[in-house]
Structures are given as C-alpha cells and as structure tokens.
Coordinates of C-alpha atoms and ligand atoms in Angstrom, one line a residue:
M46 CA 139.3 256.6 238.3
S47 CA 142.6 257.7 239.0
A48 CA 145.4 258.0 236.5
P49 CA 147.9 254.8 236.0
I50 CA 150.7 254.6 238.0
R51 CA 154.1 253.6 236.5
V52 CA 155.6 250.5 238.5
L53 CA 158.6 248.6 237.6
V54 CA 159.8 245.6 239.1
T55 CA 163.0 244.2 238.0
G56 CA 164.3 240.5 238.1
A57 CA 161.0 240.3 236.8
A58 CA 161.5 236.8 235.8
G59 CA 162.5 235.3 239.1
Q60 CA 160.5 233.6 241.4
I61 CA 160.2 236.5 244.4
A62 CA 158.5 238.8 240.9
Y63 CA 156.3 235.5 240.0
S64 CA 154.5 236.1 243.2
L65 CA 154.8 239.5 243.5
L66 CA 153.5 240.9 240.4
Y67 CA 150.0 239.0 240.6
S68 CA 149.6 240.6 243.8
I69 CA 150.5 244.1 242.7
A70 CA 148.7 244.4 239.5
K71 CA 145.3 242.6 241.5
G72 CA 144.8 246.3 243.1
D73 CA 146.4 244.0 246.4
V74 CA 148.8 247.0 247.3
F75 CA 147.7 250.3 246.0
G76 CA 143.7 249.6 246.1
K77 CA 141.2 248.6 243.7
D78 CA 140.9 251.8 242.6
Q79 CA 144.3 252.2 241.3
P80 CA 144.8 251.3 237.2
L81 CA 149.0 250.7 236.9
V82 CA 151.4 250.2 234.2
L83 CA 154.5 247.3 234.8
V84 CA 157.1 247.6 233.8
L85 CA 159.4 244.7 233.7
L86 CA 163.4 244.7 233.7
D87 CA 165.3 241.6 233.9
I88 CA 168.5 240.8 231.9
T89 CA 168.9 239.8 228.1
P90 CA 169.2 235.7 228.5
M91 CA 166.0 236.1 230.7
M92 CA 163.9 237.8 228.0
T93 CA 162.1 234.6 226.5
V94 CA 161.4 233.8 230.3
L95 CA 160.3 237.4 230.7
E96 CA 158.1 236.9 227.8
G97 CA 156.1 233.5 229.1
V98 CA 155.7 236.1 232.5
V99 CA 154.0 239.1 230.2
M100 CA 151.5 236.3 228.7
E101 CA 150.2 234.9 232.0
L102 CA 149.9 238.6 233.2
E103 CA 147.3 239.0 230.4
D104 CA 145.8 235.9 230.7
C105 CA 144.9 236.9 233.8
A106 CA 142.8 239.5 232.8
L107 CA 143.2 242.0 235.3
P108 CA 141.1 245.2 235.1
L109 CA 143.6 247.3 236.7
L110 CA 146.4 246.3 234.5
K111 CA 146.7 248.3 231.8
E112 CA 149.9 247.9 230.3
V113 CA 152.9 245.2 230.3
I114 CA 156.4 246.5 229.4
A115 CA 159.2 244.0 229.3
T116 CA 162.5 245.1 228.6
D117 CA 166.1 244.6 229.3
K118 CA 167.2 248.3 228.6
E119 CA 167.4 250.3 231.4
E120 CA 166.6 254.1 229.8
V121 CA 162.9 251.8 228.9
A122 CA 162.5 250.3 232.5
F123 CA 163.3 253.6 234.3
K124 CA 161.5 256.1 232.4
D125 CA 159.0 258.2 234.2
L126 CA 158.1 255.8 237.4
D127 CA 156.5 256.1 240.4
L128 CA 157.7 253.5 242.0
A129 CA 161.0 251.4 241.6
V130 CA 161.0 247.9 243.6
L131 CA 164.6 246.6 242.6
V132 CA 164.6 242.7 243.3
G133 CA 166.9 241.6 240.8
S134 CA 170.8 241.4 241.8
M135 CA 173.8 239.2 241.6
P136 CA 173.5 235.7 243.2
R137 CA 176.2 234.9 245.2
R138 CA 177.7 231.5 242.9
E139 CA 179.6 228.6 244.8
G140 CA 183.4 229.7 245.2
M141 CA 182.4 233.7 244.9
E142 CA 184.0 235.8 247.2
R143 CA 182.0 237.8 249.5
K144 CA 184.0 241.1 248.1
D145 CA 183.4 239.8 244.4
L146 CA 179.8 239.7 245.1
L147 CA 179.9 243.0 246.4
K148 CA 181.4 244.2 243.2
A149 CA 178.8 242.5 241.1
N150 CA 176.4 244.2 242.9
V151 CA 177.7 247.3 242.7
K152 CA 178.1 247.7 239.3
I153 CA 174.5 246.9 238.7
F154 CA 173.0 249.5 241.5
K155 CA 175.3 252.1 240.0
S156 CA 174.1 251.4 237.0
Q157 CA 170.7 251.5 237.9
G158 CA 170.8 254.4 240.1
A159 CA 171.8 256.7 237.3
A160 CA 169.6 255.4 235.3
L161 CA 166.8 256.1 238.3
D162 CA 168.4 260.0 238.5
K163 CA 167.9 260.5 234.4
Y164 CA 165.0 258.7 233.4
S165 CA 162.3 258.5 236.6
K166 CA 160.3 261.0 238.6
K167 CA 162.1 262.7 241.1
S168 CA 159.2 261.8 243.5
V169 CA 159.7 258.1 242.7
K170 CA 160.1 256.0 245.7
V171 CA 162.6 253.2 245.6
V172 CA 162.4 249.8 247.3
V173 CA 165.7 247.2 247.3
V174 CA 164.8 243.8 247.7
G175 CA 167.6 242.3 246.2
N176 CA 170.6 241.3 248.3
P177 CA 173.2 242.7 250.1
A178 CA 169.5 245.0 250.1
N179 CA 171.1 247.5 252.7
T180 CA 174.3 248.3 250.7
N181 CA 172.9 248.2 247.3
C182 CA 170.3 250.6 248.4
L183 CA 172.7 253.0 249.3
T184 CA 174.7 252.4 246.4
A185 CA 171.2 253.4 244.2
L186 CA 171.0 256.0 246.6
K187 CA 174.6 257.5 246.2
S188 CA 174.4 257.3 242.1
A189 CA 170.7 259.0 242.1
P190 CA 171.5 262.5 243.4
S191 CA 168.3 264.3 242.3
I192 CA 166.5 261.7 244.0
P193 CA 165.6 262.6 247.4
K194 CA 167.6 260.1 249.9
D195 CA 164.4 259.6 252.1
N196 CA 162.6 257.9 249.1
F197 CA 165.0 254.9 249.0
S198 CA 164.5 251.9 251.3
C199 CA 165.4 248.7 251.4
L200 CA 163.5 245.7 252.7
T201 CA 163.2 244.4 256.1
R202 CA 159.8 243.9 256.4
L203 CA 160.2 240.2 255.9
D204 CA 162.5 240.0 259.0
H205 CA 159.8 242.0 260.8
N206 CA 157.0 239.6 259.4
R207 CA 158.9 236.6 260.7
A208 CA 159.8 238.0 264.2
K209 CA 155.9 238.8 264.8
A210 CA 154.6 235.2 263.6
Q211 CA 157.7 233.7 266.2
L212 CA 155.9 235.7 269.0
A213 CA 152.2 235.1 267.5
L214 CA 153.2 231.6 267.7
R215 CA 154.7 231.0 271.3
L216 CA 151.3 232.9 272.8
H217 CA 148.9 231.3 270.6
V218 CA 147.3 234.7 269.0
A219 CA 147.1 236.0 265.5
S220 CA 150.3 237.9 264.0
D221 CA 148.2 240.9 264.1
D222 CA 147.7 240.8 267.7
V223 CA 151.3 241.6 268.2
K224 CA 152.9 245.1 267.0
N225 CA 156.1 246.8 267.1
V226 CA 158.8 244.7 266.7
I227 CA 161.9 245.8 265.4
I228 CA 164.5 244.8 263.4
W229 CA 167.9 246.7 263.7
G230 CA 170.6 246.8 261.2
N231 CA 171.4 244.9 258.2
H232 CA 169.3 242.3 256.5
S233 CA 171.6 240.0 257.4
S234 CA 172.4 237.1 259.9
T235 CA 173.6 240.1 262.0
Q236 CA 170.2 241.5 261.9
Y237 CA 168.7 242.5 265.5
P238 CA 165.3 241.5 266.0
D239 CA 164.3 243.3 269.1
A240 CA 161.0 242.0 271.0
C241 CA 161.7 244.7 273.8
H242 CA 158.6 247.5 272.8
A243 CA 156.5 245.1 271.1
T244 CA 153.3 244.4 272.5
V245 CA 150.7 241.8 272.6
K246 CA 147.2 241.7 272.9
V247 CA 145.5 239.5 275.3
D248 CA 141.7 238.9 276.3
G249 CA 141.7 243.0 274.7
K250 CA 144.6 243.8 276.7
K251 CA 147.8 245.4 275.4
V252 CA 150.8 243.7 277.5
G253 CA 154.3 244.1 276.5
I254 CA 156.0 241.1 274.8
Y255 CA 158.7 240.2 277.9
E256 CA 155.4 240.0 280.2
A257 CA 153.2 238.0 278.1
V258 CA 155.9 235.6 277.4
K259 CA 157.7 235.0 280.7
D260 CA 160.5 233.6 279.4
D261 CA 163.7 235.8 279.0
S262 CA 166.3 233.7 277.8
W263 CA 164.1 232.4 275.0
L264 CA 163.6 236.2 273.4
K265 CA 167.2 236.7 273.9
G266 CA 168.0 233.4 272.3
D267 CA 166.0 231.3 270.1
F268 CA 163.5 233.9 269.3
I269 CA 166.3 236.1 267.6
A270 CA 168.3 233.2 266.6
T271 CA 165.3 231.6 264.7
V272 CA 164.5 235.2 262.9
Q273 CA 168.2 235.8 262.0
Q274 CA 168.4 232.2 260.6
R275 CA 164.9 231.6 258.8
G276 CA 166.0 232.7 255.4
S277 CA 168.7 229.8 255.5
A278 CA 166.1 227.2 256.9
V279 CA 164.0 228.2 254.2
I280 CA 166.0 227.1 251.6
K281 CA 167.6 224.1 253.5
A282 CA 163.6 222.6 253.4
R283 CA 162.6 224.2 249.7
K284 CA 165.9 223.9 248.0
L285 CA 165.1 227.8 246.8
S286 CA 165.3 231.1 249.1
S287 CA 162.4 232.7 250.2
A288 CA 159.4 234.1 247.2
M289 CA 156.0 234.1 248.2
S290 CA 156.5 235.7 251.9
A291 CA 159.2 238.1 250.5
A292 CA 156.9 238.9 247.9
K293 CA 153.8 239.6 250.7
A294 CA 156.5 241.4 252.6
I295 CA 156.7 243.6 249.8
C296 CA 153.7 244.2 249.3
D297 CA 153.5 245.5 252.9
H298 CA 156.8 247.8 252.8
I299 CA 155.0 249.2 249.7
R300 CA 151.5 249.7 251.1
S301 CA 153.5 251.2 254.7
I302 CA 155.2 253.8 252.4
W303 CA 151.8 254.6 250.2
F304 CA 149.4 254.5 252.8
G305 CA 151.0 255.2 256.3
T306 CA 151.2 253.3 259.3
P307 CA 148.8 253.5 261.6
E308 CA 148.5 255.5 264.7
G309 CA 150.6 254.4 267.8
E310 CA 152.7 251.3 265.4
F311 CA 155.6 251.1 263.6
V312 CA 157.3 248.9 261.3
S313 CA 160.8 247.9 260.3
M314 CA 163.0 249.6 257.2
G315 CA 166.3 250.0 255.9
V316 CA 166.5 253.4 255.3
I317 CA 169.4 256.1 255.6
S318 CA 171.0 257.2 258.8
D319 CA 171.6 261.0 259.5
G320 CA 173.7 260.4 262.7
N321 CA 171.8 261.5 265.1
T322 CA 169.8 258.4 265.9
Y323 CA 170.3 255.6 268.4
G324 CA 173.9 255.8 268.1
V325 CA 174.1 254.4 264.7
A326 CA 176.8 256.5 262.0
E327 CA 175.3 258.9 259.5
D328 CA 175.3 257.7 256.1
L329 CA 174.5 254.5 257.1
L330 CA 171.4 252.3 255.4
Y331 CA 170.4 251.1 258.6
S332 CA 166.7 249.2 259.5
F333 CA 165.1 251.2 261.9
P334 CA 161.5 251.1 263.4
V335 CA 160.0 254.0 261.4
T336 CA 155.9 255.6 261.5
I337 CA 154.9 256.7 257.6
K338 CA 152.7 259.5 256.9
N339 CA 152.3 261.6 253.6
K340 CA 154.5 259.1 252.0
T341 CA 157.1 260.1 254.2
W342 CA 159.0 257.9 256.7
K343 CA 160.5 259.2 260.2
I344 CA 162.3 257.3 263.0
V345 CA 160.5 256.6 265.6
E346 CA 162.7 258.4 268.6
G347 CA 162.9 257.8 272.6
L348 CA 162.8 254.2 272.6
N349 CA 165.0 252.9 275.7
I350 CA 168.0 250.8 274.3
N351 CA 169.3 248.4 276.9
D352 CA 173.3 247.1 277.3
F353 CA 172.2 243.8 275.6
S354 CA 170.2 245.8 272.5
R355 CA 173.2 248.4 272.2
G356 CA 176.2 245.4 272.0
K357 CA 173.6 243.7 269.0
M358 CA 173.0 247.0 267.3
D359 CA 176.4 248.1 267.4
L360 CA 177.5 244.5 266.1
T361 CA 175.2 244.9 262.9
A362 CA 175.8 248.7 262.4
K363 CA 180.1 247.1 262.1
E364 CA 179.2 245.3 259.8
L365 CA 177.3 247.2 257.5
L366 CA 179.8 250.0 257.9
D367 CA 182.4 246.9 256.2
E368 CA 180.1 246.3 253.5
K369 CA 179.8 250.1 252.6
E370 CA 183.4 250.5 252.7
T371 CA 183.7 247.8 250.4
A372 CA 181.3 249.2 248.0
F373 CA 182.9 252.8 247.9
E374 CA 185.9 251.4 246.6
F375 CA 184.4 249.7 243.7
L376 CA 181.8 252.8 244.0
S377 CA 184.7 255.1 242.9
C378 CA 186.2 253.0 240.2
A379 CA 183.3 251.2 238.6
Ligands
NAX582 P1 165.9 234.6 241.2 O1 167.3 234.3 241.1 O2 164.7 233.8 241.2 O3 165.4 236.2 240.3 C1 166.2 237.1 240.2 C2 166.2 237.9 239.1 O4 167.1 238.6 238.9 C3 166.5 236.7 237.9 O5 165.5 236.7 236.7 C4 167.8 237.8 237.3 O6 168.0 237.3 235.6 C5 167.6 238.7 237.7 N1 169.0 239.9 237.3 C6 169.9 240.0 237.4 N2 170.8 240.7 237.8 C7 169.9 241.4 237.0 C8 170.2 242.9 236.5 N3 171.0 243.5 236.2 N4 168.7 243.5 236.3 C9 167.6 243.4 236.4 N5 167.4 241.9 236.7 C10 168.5 241.5 236.9 O7 166.1 235.5 242.6 P2 164.7 235.4 243.5 O8 164.6 234.3 244.4 O9 163.7 236.3 242.7 O10 165.8 236.8 244.5 C11 165.8 237.9 244.6 C12 166.6 239.0 245.3 O11 166.0 239.1 246.3 C13 167.9 237.8 245.7 O12 168.8 239.1 245.7 C14 168.0 237.2 247.0 O13 168.6 237.6 247.9 C15 166.7 238.7 247.7 N6 166.1 238.4 248.8 C16 165.7 239.5 249.2 C17 165.3 239.5 250.7 C18 165.0 240.4 251.6 O14 164.5 240.6 252.7 N7 165.8 241.9 251.3 C19 164.5 238.5 251.0 C20 164.3 237.7 249.7 C21 165.2 237.2 249.0 O15 165.7 236.2 249.1

C-alpha cells in the first residue's frame, strides 16, 4: 500500500459532502490501494454537525481511511494537502443582491487561496465546487501565487454528465455510449451544453450525435435549456439542490485528474484561459473540453465552432467577465 494522501473537503457538514465523503473514503476515487487522511473544514457554528459526520465515518469502519481531522481553522485544514475540494461557500439568501453574494465569496476564497499558498504542498490540486464556482476558483487561484495556475479547476462535470444523460435518454442507449459532449463557459444558466462534437455508439458503430438524433431543433433548443435549467428543476422537485449527482460528478472530476482521460475522449472542466483558445479572453476561468495526462490538463484544440456555438460561447464569456470584474473590485479591497 502507498503512503496516505491528504484530502481536504470544505463545507464538510453540508449535503454534498455527506455523499462525497463516503465515496472518497471507501476508495471510489483513488482506488482500493490508496489510503487517505480526510480533513474536514466547516464554519464554527457547524462543528457539532461535523462531529456527527466524523462519527458516521468512523462507524463505516473503512479500511482505507487512516485518520479524520475535523476543524474550523484554515491553518489546520490546509496543511500539507495533496487535494483540496472546496465545496463550502456562502449561499444566496433571500433578498441578497448578486454583488453581495460575490463579495461574501471573494472573502472566503481569498482567505482559502492564501491558506493554500501558505500551508499546502505546491503540488496540491484544487477543485472548486462552491458557487459561483468559476469565479470562486479564479479568486482562490489569484490568492495562491506560489501554486501553479493549472492546479486549479472548477466543477462543470455535473453539467457535462447531465448533458450526456439527456442524450442517452433520448437515444435509448447507456450513458457511457455517449462521448465528448462539451460544457462551455460558466457553471450557470448561461453555460453552453454543446453536442456538435459528441458521438454515440449505435450497434457497435460510432456516429455523430446530430446524425443519430436527427432533430437539430431539439439539440439547439430543449436539450440546451434542459441542461441549463436542470439545477433549478431539481431544487423545485426536491426542495433541496443536487447533492447525490453533484458528489458523483466531483468523484468523476477528481478521478479524471488523478488517472487521466481515456484515449480519444475529453471531459469538461473550468480552467484558466490563456487567451489563445477558442477566442476566450485571457484569465477567465472558463469551462473547456480537456484531456488529462500525468495529472495535467490540456484544452482540446482544433474543434470547428459554428456561428450558433460562437454566439452561445461569447454570451457565457461575457457573464464571466462581468463576474470577474466585480470580484476583482472586492479582491483588491477584501
Ligand atoms: P450546503 O448548504 O448543504 O453546505 C454548505 C456547507 O458549507 C455548510 O455546512 C456551510 O456551513 C459550509 N460553509 C460555508 N462557508 C464556509 C467556509 N467559509 N468554510 C468552510 N465551510 C463553509 O450546500 P451544498 O448543497 O453542500 O452545496 C455546496 C455548494 O456547492 C453550494 O455553493 C452549491 O451552490 C454548490 N454546487 C455547485 C455545483 C457545481 O457544479 N459547481 C453543483 C452542486 C451545487 O449546487
């Protein structure tokens, strides 16, 4: 067995963490030979709830879980990390302006970025889930100058999985037969779920999604709207936001980072733009199709972008630019 890796989950007393911690601790992500130390961070008023989560983790009697550390202190939480999964963030309260929400989150992710910079390994991988995920990720990245920018990513894998599943349901195939959907841009309702480059296996043969579905207006209309609005639809039905599917997507995202993507396949991930790909401005934390090898992502290049896609990709970039400008106003004075 290898040495234990040290994994932090923030927002550890929350509902996503409740599904996520069990999956990580039982070996679903890093494999059955990789022991780990789980570090759980939440805010002080949640410490009693967190104690309950620790008790349950203990009661699972999981052989790979070597230690559980629950804390409300960043200097304890961020020490020597191999992986930080930043799930906790300030939720939008009733009557709260978008700007105030951004401001509260800039404060959290600036502080956690600085803690990553100060206490974590320089090789730490950072996955941001807490919303607004792209901009929170950018804030953390900017606040941790000693950690390579490429170590940061934000979760759009849930949207990616939702898109894959909608296509599979429509075509009556298994979700794994659908490959290479793309989520472009922000993890918000402006995201662009793009099926132009996706394929599906039908009777053992790989065909393009447009050819298989034979309904362009659905692919350009209801399909996109369903994926964009899926989070709200789950809240409406469950009276709670997505948790089980979010935890599964986080596991998929981390597994892709750790073990890479299969040959010929790509996944969606929010990463920093260098300004040279698909006309996305430099320094935007934008969701792109990526392949991953040796724990390093690379944006898939050379995909043909039609006018329809271009419009949608620019729209979500515009929203991210606005978020970034507001966040940076606060970042300089937070
Ligand atoms: P919960 O409200 O159940 O849990 C959030 C937890 O974070 C709470 O225990 C809270 O005390 C804690 N927290 C708040 N501030 C903190 C801080 N500064 N440090 C540490 N912990 C802190 O929310 P949950 O349903 O678990 O969702 C967590 C976040 O994921 C939300 O921001 C949510 O919007 C976001 N999501 C992002 C998704 C994505 O694809 N990027 C999808 C799922 C989810 O909606």
